[in-house]
Short mmCIF file of C-alpha atoms in Angstrom, two decimals:
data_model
loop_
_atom_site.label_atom_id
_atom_site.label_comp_id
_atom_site.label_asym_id
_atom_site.label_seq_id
_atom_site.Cartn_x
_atom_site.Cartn_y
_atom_site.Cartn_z
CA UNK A 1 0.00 0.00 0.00
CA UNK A 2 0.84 3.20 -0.74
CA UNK A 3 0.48 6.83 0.57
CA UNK A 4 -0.84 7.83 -3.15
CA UNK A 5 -3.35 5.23 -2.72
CA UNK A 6 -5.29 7.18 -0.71
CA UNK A 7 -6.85 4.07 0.64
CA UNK A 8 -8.58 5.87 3.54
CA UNK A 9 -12.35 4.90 4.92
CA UNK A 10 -13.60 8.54 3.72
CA UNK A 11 -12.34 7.34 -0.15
CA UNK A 12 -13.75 4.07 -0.18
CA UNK A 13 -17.03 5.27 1.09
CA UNK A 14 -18.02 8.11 -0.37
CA UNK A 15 -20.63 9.27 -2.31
CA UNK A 16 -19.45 12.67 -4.30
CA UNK A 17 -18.19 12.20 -7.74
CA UNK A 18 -14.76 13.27 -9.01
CA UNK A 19 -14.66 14.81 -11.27
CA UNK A 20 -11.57 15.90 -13.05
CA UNK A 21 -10.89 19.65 -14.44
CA UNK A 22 -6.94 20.06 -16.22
CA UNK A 23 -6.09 23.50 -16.98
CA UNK A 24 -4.79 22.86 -20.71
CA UNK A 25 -4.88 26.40 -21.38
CA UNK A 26 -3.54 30.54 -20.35
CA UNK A 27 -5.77 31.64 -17.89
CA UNK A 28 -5.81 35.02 -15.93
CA UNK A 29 -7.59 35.76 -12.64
CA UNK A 30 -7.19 38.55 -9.64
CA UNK A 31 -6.51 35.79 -6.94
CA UNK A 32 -5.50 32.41 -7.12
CA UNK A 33 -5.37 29.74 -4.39
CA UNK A 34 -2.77 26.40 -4.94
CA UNK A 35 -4.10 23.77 -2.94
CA UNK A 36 -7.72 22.24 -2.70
CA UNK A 37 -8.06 21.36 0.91
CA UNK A 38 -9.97 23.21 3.85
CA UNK A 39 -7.85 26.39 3.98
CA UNK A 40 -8.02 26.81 0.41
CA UNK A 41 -11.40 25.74 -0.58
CA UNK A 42 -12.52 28.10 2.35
CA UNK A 43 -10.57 30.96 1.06
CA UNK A 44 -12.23 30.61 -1.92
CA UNK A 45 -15.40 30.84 -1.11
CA UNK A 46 -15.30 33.88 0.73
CA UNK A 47 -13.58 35.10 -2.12
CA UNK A 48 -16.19 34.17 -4.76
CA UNK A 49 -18.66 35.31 -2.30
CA UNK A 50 -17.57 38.70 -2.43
CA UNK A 51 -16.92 39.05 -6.35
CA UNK A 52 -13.45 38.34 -6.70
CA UNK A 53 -12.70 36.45 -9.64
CA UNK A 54 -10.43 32.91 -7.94
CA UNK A 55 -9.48 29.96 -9.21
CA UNK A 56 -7.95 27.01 -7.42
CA UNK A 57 -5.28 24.67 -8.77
CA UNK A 58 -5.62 21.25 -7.02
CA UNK A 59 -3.18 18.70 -7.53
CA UNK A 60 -5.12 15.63 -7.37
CA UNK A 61 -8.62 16.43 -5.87
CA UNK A 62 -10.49 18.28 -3.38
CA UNK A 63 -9.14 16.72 -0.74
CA UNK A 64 -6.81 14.09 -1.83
CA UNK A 65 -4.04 15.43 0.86
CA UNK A 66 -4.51 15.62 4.69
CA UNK A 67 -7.86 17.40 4.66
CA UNK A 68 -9.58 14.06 3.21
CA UNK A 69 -7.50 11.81 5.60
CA UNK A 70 -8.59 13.67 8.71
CA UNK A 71 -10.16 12.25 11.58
CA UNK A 72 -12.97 14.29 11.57
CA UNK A 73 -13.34 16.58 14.48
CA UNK A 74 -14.60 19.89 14.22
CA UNK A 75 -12.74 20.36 17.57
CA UNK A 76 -12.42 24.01 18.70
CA UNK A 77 -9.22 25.76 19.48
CA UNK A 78 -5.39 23.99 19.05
CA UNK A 79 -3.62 21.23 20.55
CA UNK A 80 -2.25 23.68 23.04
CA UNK A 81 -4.31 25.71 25.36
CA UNK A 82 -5.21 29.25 25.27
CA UNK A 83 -2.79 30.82 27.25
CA UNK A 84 0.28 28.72 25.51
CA UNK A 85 -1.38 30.65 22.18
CA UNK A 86 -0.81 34.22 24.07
CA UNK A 87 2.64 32.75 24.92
CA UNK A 88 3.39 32.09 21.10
CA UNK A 89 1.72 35.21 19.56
CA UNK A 90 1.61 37.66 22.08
CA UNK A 91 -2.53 39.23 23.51
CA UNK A 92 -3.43 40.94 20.76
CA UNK A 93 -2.43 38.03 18.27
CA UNK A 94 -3.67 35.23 20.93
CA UNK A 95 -6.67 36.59 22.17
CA UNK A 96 -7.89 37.41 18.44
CA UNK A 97 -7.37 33.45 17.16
CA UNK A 98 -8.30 32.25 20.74
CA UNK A 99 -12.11 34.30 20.09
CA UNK A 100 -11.79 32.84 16.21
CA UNK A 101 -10.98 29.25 16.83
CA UNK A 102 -13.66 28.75 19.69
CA UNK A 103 -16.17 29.97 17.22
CA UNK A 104 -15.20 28.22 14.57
CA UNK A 105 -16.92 24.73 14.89
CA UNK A 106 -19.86 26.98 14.24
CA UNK A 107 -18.51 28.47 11.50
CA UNK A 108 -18.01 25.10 10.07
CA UNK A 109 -21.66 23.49 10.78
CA UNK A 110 -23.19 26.52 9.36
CA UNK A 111 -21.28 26.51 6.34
CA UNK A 112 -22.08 22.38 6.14
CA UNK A 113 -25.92 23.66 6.72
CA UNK A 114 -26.12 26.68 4.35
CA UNK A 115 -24.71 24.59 1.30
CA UNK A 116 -26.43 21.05 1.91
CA UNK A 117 -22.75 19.70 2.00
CA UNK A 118 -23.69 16.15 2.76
CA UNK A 119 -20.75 14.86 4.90
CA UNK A 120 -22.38 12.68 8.05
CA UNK A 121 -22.07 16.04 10.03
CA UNK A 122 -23.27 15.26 13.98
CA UNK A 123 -22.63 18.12 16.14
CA UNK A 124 -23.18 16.32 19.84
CA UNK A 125 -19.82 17.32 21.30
CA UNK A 126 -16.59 15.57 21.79
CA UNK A 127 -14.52 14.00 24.49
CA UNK A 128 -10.71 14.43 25.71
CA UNK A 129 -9.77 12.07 27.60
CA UNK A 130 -7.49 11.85 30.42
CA UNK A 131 -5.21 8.38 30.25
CA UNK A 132 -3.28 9.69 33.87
CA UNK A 133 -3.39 12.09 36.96
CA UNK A 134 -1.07 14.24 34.92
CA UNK A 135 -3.72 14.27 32.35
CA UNK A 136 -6.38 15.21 34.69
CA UNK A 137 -4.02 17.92 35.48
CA UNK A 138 -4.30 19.27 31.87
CA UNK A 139 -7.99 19.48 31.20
CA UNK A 140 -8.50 21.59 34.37
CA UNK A 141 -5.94 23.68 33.31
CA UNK A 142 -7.81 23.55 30.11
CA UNK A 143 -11.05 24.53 31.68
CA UNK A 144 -9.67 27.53 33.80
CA UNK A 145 -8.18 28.98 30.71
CA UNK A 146 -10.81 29.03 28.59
CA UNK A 147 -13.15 29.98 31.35
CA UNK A 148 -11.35 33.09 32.24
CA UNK A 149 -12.84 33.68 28.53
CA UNK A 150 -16.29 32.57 29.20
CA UNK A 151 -15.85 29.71 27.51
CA UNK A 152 -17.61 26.68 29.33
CA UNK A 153 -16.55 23.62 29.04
CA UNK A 154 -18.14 20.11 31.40
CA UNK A 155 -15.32 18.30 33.11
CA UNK A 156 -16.73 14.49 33.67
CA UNK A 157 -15.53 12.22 36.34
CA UNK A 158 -14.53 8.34 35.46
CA UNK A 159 -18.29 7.08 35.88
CA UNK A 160 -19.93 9.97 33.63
CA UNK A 161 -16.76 9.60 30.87
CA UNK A 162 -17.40 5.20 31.32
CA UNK A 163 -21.50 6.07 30.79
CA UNK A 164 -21.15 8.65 27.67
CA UNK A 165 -18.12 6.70 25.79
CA UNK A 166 -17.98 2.99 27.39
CA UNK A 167 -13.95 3.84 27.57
CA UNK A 168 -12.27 1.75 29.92
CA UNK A 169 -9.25 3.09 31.96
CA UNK A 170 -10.01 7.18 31.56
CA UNK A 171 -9.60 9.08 34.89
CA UNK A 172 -12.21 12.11 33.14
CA UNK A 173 -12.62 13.67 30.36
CA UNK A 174 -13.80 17.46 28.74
CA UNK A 175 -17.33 17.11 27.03
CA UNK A 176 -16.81 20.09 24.73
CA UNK A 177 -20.13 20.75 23.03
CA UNK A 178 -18.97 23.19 20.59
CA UNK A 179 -17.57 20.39 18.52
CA UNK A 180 -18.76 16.90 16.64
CA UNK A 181 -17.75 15.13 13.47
CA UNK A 182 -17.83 14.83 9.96
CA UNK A 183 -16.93 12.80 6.93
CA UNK A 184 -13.73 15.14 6.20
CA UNK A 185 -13.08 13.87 2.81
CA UNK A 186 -17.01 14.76 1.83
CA UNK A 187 -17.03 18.09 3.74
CA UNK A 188 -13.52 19.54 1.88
CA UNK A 189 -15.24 18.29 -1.82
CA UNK A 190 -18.80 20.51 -0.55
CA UNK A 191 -16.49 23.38 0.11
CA UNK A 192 -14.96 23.42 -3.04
CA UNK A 193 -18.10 22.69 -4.80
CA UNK A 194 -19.80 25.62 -2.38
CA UNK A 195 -16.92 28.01 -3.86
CA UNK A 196 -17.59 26.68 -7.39
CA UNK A 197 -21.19 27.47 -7.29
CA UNK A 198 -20.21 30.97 -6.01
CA UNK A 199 -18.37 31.77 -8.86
CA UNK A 200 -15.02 30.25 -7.87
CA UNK A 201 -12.57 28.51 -11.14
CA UNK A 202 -12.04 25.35 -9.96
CA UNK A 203 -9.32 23.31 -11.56
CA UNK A 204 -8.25 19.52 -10.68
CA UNK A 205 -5.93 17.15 -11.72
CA UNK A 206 -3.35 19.98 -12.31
CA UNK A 207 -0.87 20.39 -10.03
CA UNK A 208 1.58 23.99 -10.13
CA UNK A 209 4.95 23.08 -11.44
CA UNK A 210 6.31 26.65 -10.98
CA UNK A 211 5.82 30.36 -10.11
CA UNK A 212 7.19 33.32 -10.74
CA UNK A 213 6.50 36.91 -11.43
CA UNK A 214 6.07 39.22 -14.84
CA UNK A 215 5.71 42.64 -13.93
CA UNK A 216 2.73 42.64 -11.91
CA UNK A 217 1.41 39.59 -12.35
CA UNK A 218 2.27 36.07 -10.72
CA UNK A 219 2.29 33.25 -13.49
CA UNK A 220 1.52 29.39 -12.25
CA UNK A 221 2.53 27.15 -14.43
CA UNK A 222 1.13 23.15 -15.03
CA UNK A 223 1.57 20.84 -17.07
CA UNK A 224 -0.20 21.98 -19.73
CA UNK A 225 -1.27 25.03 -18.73
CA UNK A 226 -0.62 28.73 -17.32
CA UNK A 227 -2.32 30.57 -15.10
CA UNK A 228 -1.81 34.65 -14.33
CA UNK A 229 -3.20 36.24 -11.24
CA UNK A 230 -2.55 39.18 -9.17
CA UNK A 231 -2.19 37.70 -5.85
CA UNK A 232 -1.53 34.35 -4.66
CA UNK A 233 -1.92 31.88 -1.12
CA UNK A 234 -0.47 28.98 -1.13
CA UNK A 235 -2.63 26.48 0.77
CA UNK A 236 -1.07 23.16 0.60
CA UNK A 237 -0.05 22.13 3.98
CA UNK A 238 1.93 19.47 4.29
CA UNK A 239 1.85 17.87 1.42
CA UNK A 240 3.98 21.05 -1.20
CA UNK A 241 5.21 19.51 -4.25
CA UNK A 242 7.25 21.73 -6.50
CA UNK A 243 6.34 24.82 -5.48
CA UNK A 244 7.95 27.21 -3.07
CA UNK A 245 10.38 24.53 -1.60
CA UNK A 246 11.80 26.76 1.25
CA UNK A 247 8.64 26.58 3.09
CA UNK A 248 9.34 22.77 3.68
CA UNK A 249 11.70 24.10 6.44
CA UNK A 250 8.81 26.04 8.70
CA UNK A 251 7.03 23.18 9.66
CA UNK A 252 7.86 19.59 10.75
CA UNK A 253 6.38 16.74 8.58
CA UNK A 254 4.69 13.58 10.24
CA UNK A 255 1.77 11.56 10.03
CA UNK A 256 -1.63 10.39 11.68
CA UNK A 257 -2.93 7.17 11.18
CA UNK A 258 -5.99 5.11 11.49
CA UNK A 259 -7.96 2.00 11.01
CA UNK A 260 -11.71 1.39 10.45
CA UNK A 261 -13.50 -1.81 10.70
CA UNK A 262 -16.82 -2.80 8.89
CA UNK A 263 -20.18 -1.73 10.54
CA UNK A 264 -20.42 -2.89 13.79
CA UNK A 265 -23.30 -5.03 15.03
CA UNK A 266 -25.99 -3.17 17.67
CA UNK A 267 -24.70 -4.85 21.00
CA UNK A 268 -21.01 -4.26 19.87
CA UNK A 269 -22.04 -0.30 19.22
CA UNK A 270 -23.81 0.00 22.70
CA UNK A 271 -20.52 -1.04 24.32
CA UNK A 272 -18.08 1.56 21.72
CA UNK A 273 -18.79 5.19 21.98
CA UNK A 274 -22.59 4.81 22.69
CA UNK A 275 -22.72 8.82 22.89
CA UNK A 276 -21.31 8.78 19.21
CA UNK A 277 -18.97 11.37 20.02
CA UNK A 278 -15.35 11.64 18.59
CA UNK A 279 -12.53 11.46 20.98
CA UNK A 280 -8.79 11.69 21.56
CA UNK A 281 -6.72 11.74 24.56
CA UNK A 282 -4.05 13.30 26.52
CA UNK A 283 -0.92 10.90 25.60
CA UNK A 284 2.14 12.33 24.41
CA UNK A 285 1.49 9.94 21.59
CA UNK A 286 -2.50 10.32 21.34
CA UNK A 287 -4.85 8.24 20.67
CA UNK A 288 -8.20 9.19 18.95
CA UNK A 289 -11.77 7.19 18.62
CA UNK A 290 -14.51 7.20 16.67
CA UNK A 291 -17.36 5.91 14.74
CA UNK A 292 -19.15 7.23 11.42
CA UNK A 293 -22.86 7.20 10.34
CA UNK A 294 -22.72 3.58 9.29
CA UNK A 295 -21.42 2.50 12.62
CA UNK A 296 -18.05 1.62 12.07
CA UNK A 297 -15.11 1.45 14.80
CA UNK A 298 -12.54 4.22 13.88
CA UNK A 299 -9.03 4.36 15.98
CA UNK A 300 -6.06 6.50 14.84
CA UNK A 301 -2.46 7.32 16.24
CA UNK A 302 0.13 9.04 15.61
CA UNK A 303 3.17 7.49 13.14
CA UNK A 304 3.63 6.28 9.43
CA UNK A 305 1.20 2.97 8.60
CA UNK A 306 3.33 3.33 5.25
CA UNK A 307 6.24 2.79 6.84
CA UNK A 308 7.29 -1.25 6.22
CA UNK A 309 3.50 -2.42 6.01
CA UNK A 310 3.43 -0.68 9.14
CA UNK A 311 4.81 -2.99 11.93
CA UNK A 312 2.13 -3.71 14.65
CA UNK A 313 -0.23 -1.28 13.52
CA UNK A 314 -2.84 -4.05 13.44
CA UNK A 315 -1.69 -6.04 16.64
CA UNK A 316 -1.90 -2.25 18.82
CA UNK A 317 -4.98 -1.52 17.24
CA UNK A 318 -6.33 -5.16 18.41
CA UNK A 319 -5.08 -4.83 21.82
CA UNK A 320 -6.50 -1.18 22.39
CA UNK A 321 -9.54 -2.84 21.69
CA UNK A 322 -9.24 -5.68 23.92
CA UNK A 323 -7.66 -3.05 26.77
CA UNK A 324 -10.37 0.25 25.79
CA UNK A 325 -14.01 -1.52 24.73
CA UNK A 326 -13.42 -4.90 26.04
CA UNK A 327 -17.16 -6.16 25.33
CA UNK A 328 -16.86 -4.77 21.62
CA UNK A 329 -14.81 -7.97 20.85
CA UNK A 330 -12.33 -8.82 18.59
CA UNK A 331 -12.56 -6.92 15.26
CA UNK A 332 -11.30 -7.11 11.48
CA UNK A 333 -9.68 -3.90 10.04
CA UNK A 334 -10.81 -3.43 6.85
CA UNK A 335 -9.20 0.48 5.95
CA UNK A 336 -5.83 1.42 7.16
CA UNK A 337 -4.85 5.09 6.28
CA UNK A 338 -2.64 7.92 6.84
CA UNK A 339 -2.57 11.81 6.34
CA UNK A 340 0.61 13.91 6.73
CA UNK A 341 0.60 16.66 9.19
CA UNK A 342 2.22 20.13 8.97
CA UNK A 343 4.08 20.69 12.10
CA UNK A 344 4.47 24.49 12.92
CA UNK A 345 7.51 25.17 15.81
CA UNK A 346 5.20 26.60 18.04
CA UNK A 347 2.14 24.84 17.09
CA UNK A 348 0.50 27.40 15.82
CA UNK A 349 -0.37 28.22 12.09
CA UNK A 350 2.20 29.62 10.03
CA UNK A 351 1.05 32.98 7.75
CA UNK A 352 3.75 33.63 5.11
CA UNK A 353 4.84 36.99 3.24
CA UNK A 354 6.79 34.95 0.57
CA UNK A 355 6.78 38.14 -1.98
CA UNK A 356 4.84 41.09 -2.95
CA UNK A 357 1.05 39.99 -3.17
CA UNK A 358 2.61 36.22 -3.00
CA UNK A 359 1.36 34.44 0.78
CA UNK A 360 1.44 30.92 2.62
CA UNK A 361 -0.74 28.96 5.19
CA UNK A 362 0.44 26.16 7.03
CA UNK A 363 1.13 24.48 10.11
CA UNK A 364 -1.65 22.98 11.23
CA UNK A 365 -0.26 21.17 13.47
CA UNK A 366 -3.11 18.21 12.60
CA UNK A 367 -5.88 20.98 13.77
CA UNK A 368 -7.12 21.61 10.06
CA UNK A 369 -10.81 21.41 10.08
CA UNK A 370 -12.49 24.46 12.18
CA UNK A 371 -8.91 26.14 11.80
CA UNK A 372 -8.47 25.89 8.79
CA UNK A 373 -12.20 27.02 7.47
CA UNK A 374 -12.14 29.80 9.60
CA UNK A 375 -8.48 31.30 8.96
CA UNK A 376 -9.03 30.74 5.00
CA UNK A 377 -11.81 33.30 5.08
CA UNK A 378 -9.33 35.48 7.41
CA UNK A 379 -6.70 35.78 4.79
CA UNK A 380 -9.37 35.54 2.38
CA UNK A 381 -10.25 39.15 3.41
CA UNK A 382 -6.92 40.74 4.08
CA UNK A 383 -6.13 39.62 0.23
CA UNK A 384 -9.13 41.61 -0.87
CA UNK A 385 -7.83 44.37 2.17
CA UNK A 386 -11.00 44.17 4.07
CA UNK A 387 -8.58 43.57 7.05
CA UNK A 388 -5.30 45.15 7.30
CA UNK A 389 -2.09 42.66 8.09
CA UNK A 390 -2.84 43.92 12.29
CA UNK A 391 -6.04 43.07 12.36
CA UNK A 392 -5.62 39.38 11.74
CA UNK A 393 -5.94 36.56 14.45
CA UNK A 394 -2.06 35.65 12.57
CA UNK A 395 1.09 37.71 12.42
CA UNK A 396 2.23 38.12 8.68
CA UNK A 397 5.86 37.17 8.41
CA UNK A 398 8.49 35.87 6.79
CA UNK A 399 9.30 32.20 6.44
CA UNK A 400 11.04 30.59 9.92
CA UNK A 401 12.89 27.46 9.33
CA UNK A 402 12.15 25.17 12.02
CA UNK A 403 15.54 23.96 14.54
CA UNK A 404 16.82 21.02 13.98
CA UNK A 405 13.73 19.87 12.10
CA UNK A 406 14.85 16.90 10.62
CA UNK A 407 15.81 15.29 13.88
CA UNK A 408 12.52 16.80 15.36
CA UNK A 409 10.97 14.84 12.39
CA UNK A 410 12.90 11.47 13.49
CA UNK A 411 12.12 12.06 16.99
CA UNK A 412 8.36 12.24 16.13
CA UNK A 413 7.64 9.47 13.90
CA UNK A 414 10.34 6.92 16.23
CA UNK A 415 8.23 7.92 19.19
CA UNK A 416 5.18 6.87 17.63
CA UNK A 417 6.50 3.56 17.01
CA UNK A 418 8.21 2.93 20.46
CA UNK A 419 5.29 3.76 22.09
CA UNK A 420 3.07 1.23 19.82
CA UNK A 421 5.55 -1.34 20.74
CA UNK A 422 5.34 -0.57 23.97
CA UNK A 423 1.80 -1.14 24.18
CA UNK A 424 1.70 -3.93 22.56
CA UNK A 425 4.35 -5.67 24.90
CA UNK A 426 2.60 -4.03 27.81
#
């Protein structure tokens, strides 16, 4: 198996068409977006919305990268807290994507709602767990920084966290009812068909070769094509091709993987998740659970299940099972997938000023979904200077190579597989 297999649940199972779009010919627009995933596809939208003629170059298709390999969550906020986001951007910064990113699990649902983007969308909450006293610690912390800005969040003892998720060995969890789930692969192709319908070029199949500037124009070029636009955001994450090389040294790249069984049977799903909400824990090397509309069993982890046909992926999977939903019973794994992640240093999104009227988002950090919807209509509008580089929940600046990044890159992924040993010895 392959990573270019894209052999994920969310592309076996779903129910949008691809359909294919080359750009075989010169083209000219005022903005153009390179990547089709939730950043870009969202960017574009508000874009259209507004007038602006756009066009997106996808590679492959609308989520073919780590948008359509996501777990799923429309979790609010980043993998680190509140105040670690003040730490990294300073108040005004902070607080600005702090009040954005707890907002923008609604942003998503409405956009889901407004365009009948048909992507299993549940919106009942989801659940970090705490694996150890240390991670008990964490979600109080949690909930004391985001109350200090109003922001309520449920704390839930071991008996309430056993009765909403059937989890075994969880000392709490945080019910945050902001968030829920989708099908990510289904809700990245709506966006881009949302954008399309509001007026948005959308081109797939034709991935940007090369860019560079002719007086005041920016010229893409593809394989057998050539596009001109004013400005340009590069949107691709993790997962850059030719394009821009230097900004594969701002963020650290490593993956998230997961396995999905067939539907499970009604007595199996009353003992796995019988709250349906989508969860993920506090272990260095996390964890996540979930199921999907048809009642499947969805685990992922951190690492590379590329990597050597992914040595005892399937044996840690089984015993999580065994250890975490005992009554579920043993299981057969029928999808085994990965998505690569965009790393930032500090965890927080990058926002590049690569050249005049030339910009890049990235770093993730594996929190694409609400992020990632809601900061592509952010830089949507200071491209169309509705919003003035201050103003934005993001500092605009230059490209920061990340330390030592390809040992931080080692360190990751040989973590993830020490740990999986580990637990599988354990």
């Amino acid at each position: 198996m392959t990573e270019q297999a894209n052999n994920s649940l969310w592309a076996k199972t779903r129910h949008s068409e691809i359909k294919v779009n080359i750009l075989d010919h010169e083209a000219v627009c005022d903005m153009a977006i390179i990547g089709g995933g939730f950043t870009g596809c969202s960017a574009a939208l508000r874009l259209a919305e507004d007038g602006i003629n756009v066009t997106v170059l996808e590679a492959e298709f609308s989520g073919f990268g780590g948008s359509g390999r996501n777990v799923g969550l429309t979790n609010a906020g980043l993998w680190i807290g509140p105040d670690d986001v003040v730490k990294a951007l300073g108040s005004a910064y902070g607080e600005r994507l702090n009040a954005l990113l707890s907002e923008a699990p609604s942003l998503v649902h409405k956009i889901i709602e407004d365009n009948d983007i048909q992507c299993e969308a549940l919106r009942n909450g989801t659940l970090h767990f705490a694996h150890s006293e240390k991670g008990m610690d964490d979600l109080k912390k949690k909930i004391e920084q985001n109350a200090r800005r109003g922001i309520d969040l449920e704390l839930l003892d071991r008996e309430q966290t056993f009765e909403l998720s059937a989890a075994e060995n969880y000392l709490g969890a945080i019910l945050d009812k902001r968030a829920g789930t989708i099908q990510p692969l289904e809700y990245c192709h709506g966006l881009m068909k949302a954008a399309e319908k509001a007026g948005a070029t959308i081109y797939t199949g034709t991935p940007a070769l090369d860019i560079f500037k002719v007086g005041d124009l920016w010229y893409i070029k593809t394989e057998k094509g050539l596009l001109k636009a004013k400005k340009v955001l590069v949107a691709t994450n993790a997962y850059l091709s030719k394009i821009c090389p230097d900004l594969e040294r701002t963020f650290t790249p490593m993956y998230y993987a997961q396995m999905a069984t067939d539907p499970l049977s009604e007595e199996q799903l009353e003992n796995y998740l019988p709250g349906k909400n989508g969860t993920w824990d506090t272990r260095m090397v996390m964890r996540s659970y979930r199921t999907d509309e048809a009642g499947r069993l969805i685990i992922g982890t951190i690492g590379n299940i590329f990597m050597n046909n992914a040595p005892l992926f399937t044996s840690w999977a089984n015993k999580m099972v065994r250890d975490t939903f005992p009554k579920v019973g043993p299981v057969e794994w029928t999808y085994k997938w990965a998505g690569r992640i965009a790393c930032s240093k500090n965890y927080v999104p990058n926002f590049h000023h690569l050249s005049d009227n030339l910009y890049s988002i990235n770093g993730f950090s594996g929190r694409g979904i609400s992020p990632g919807t809601a900061i592509g209509r952010e830089v949507a509008d200071f491209m169309m200077e509705k919003k003035t580089a201050g103003e934005l929940p993001l500092p605009l600046k230059s490209p920061e190579n990340v330390p030592f990044n390809l040992l931080r890159q080692a360190f990751y992924e040989t973590g993830s597989q020490l740990t999986r040993i580990k637990d599988h010895f354990l």
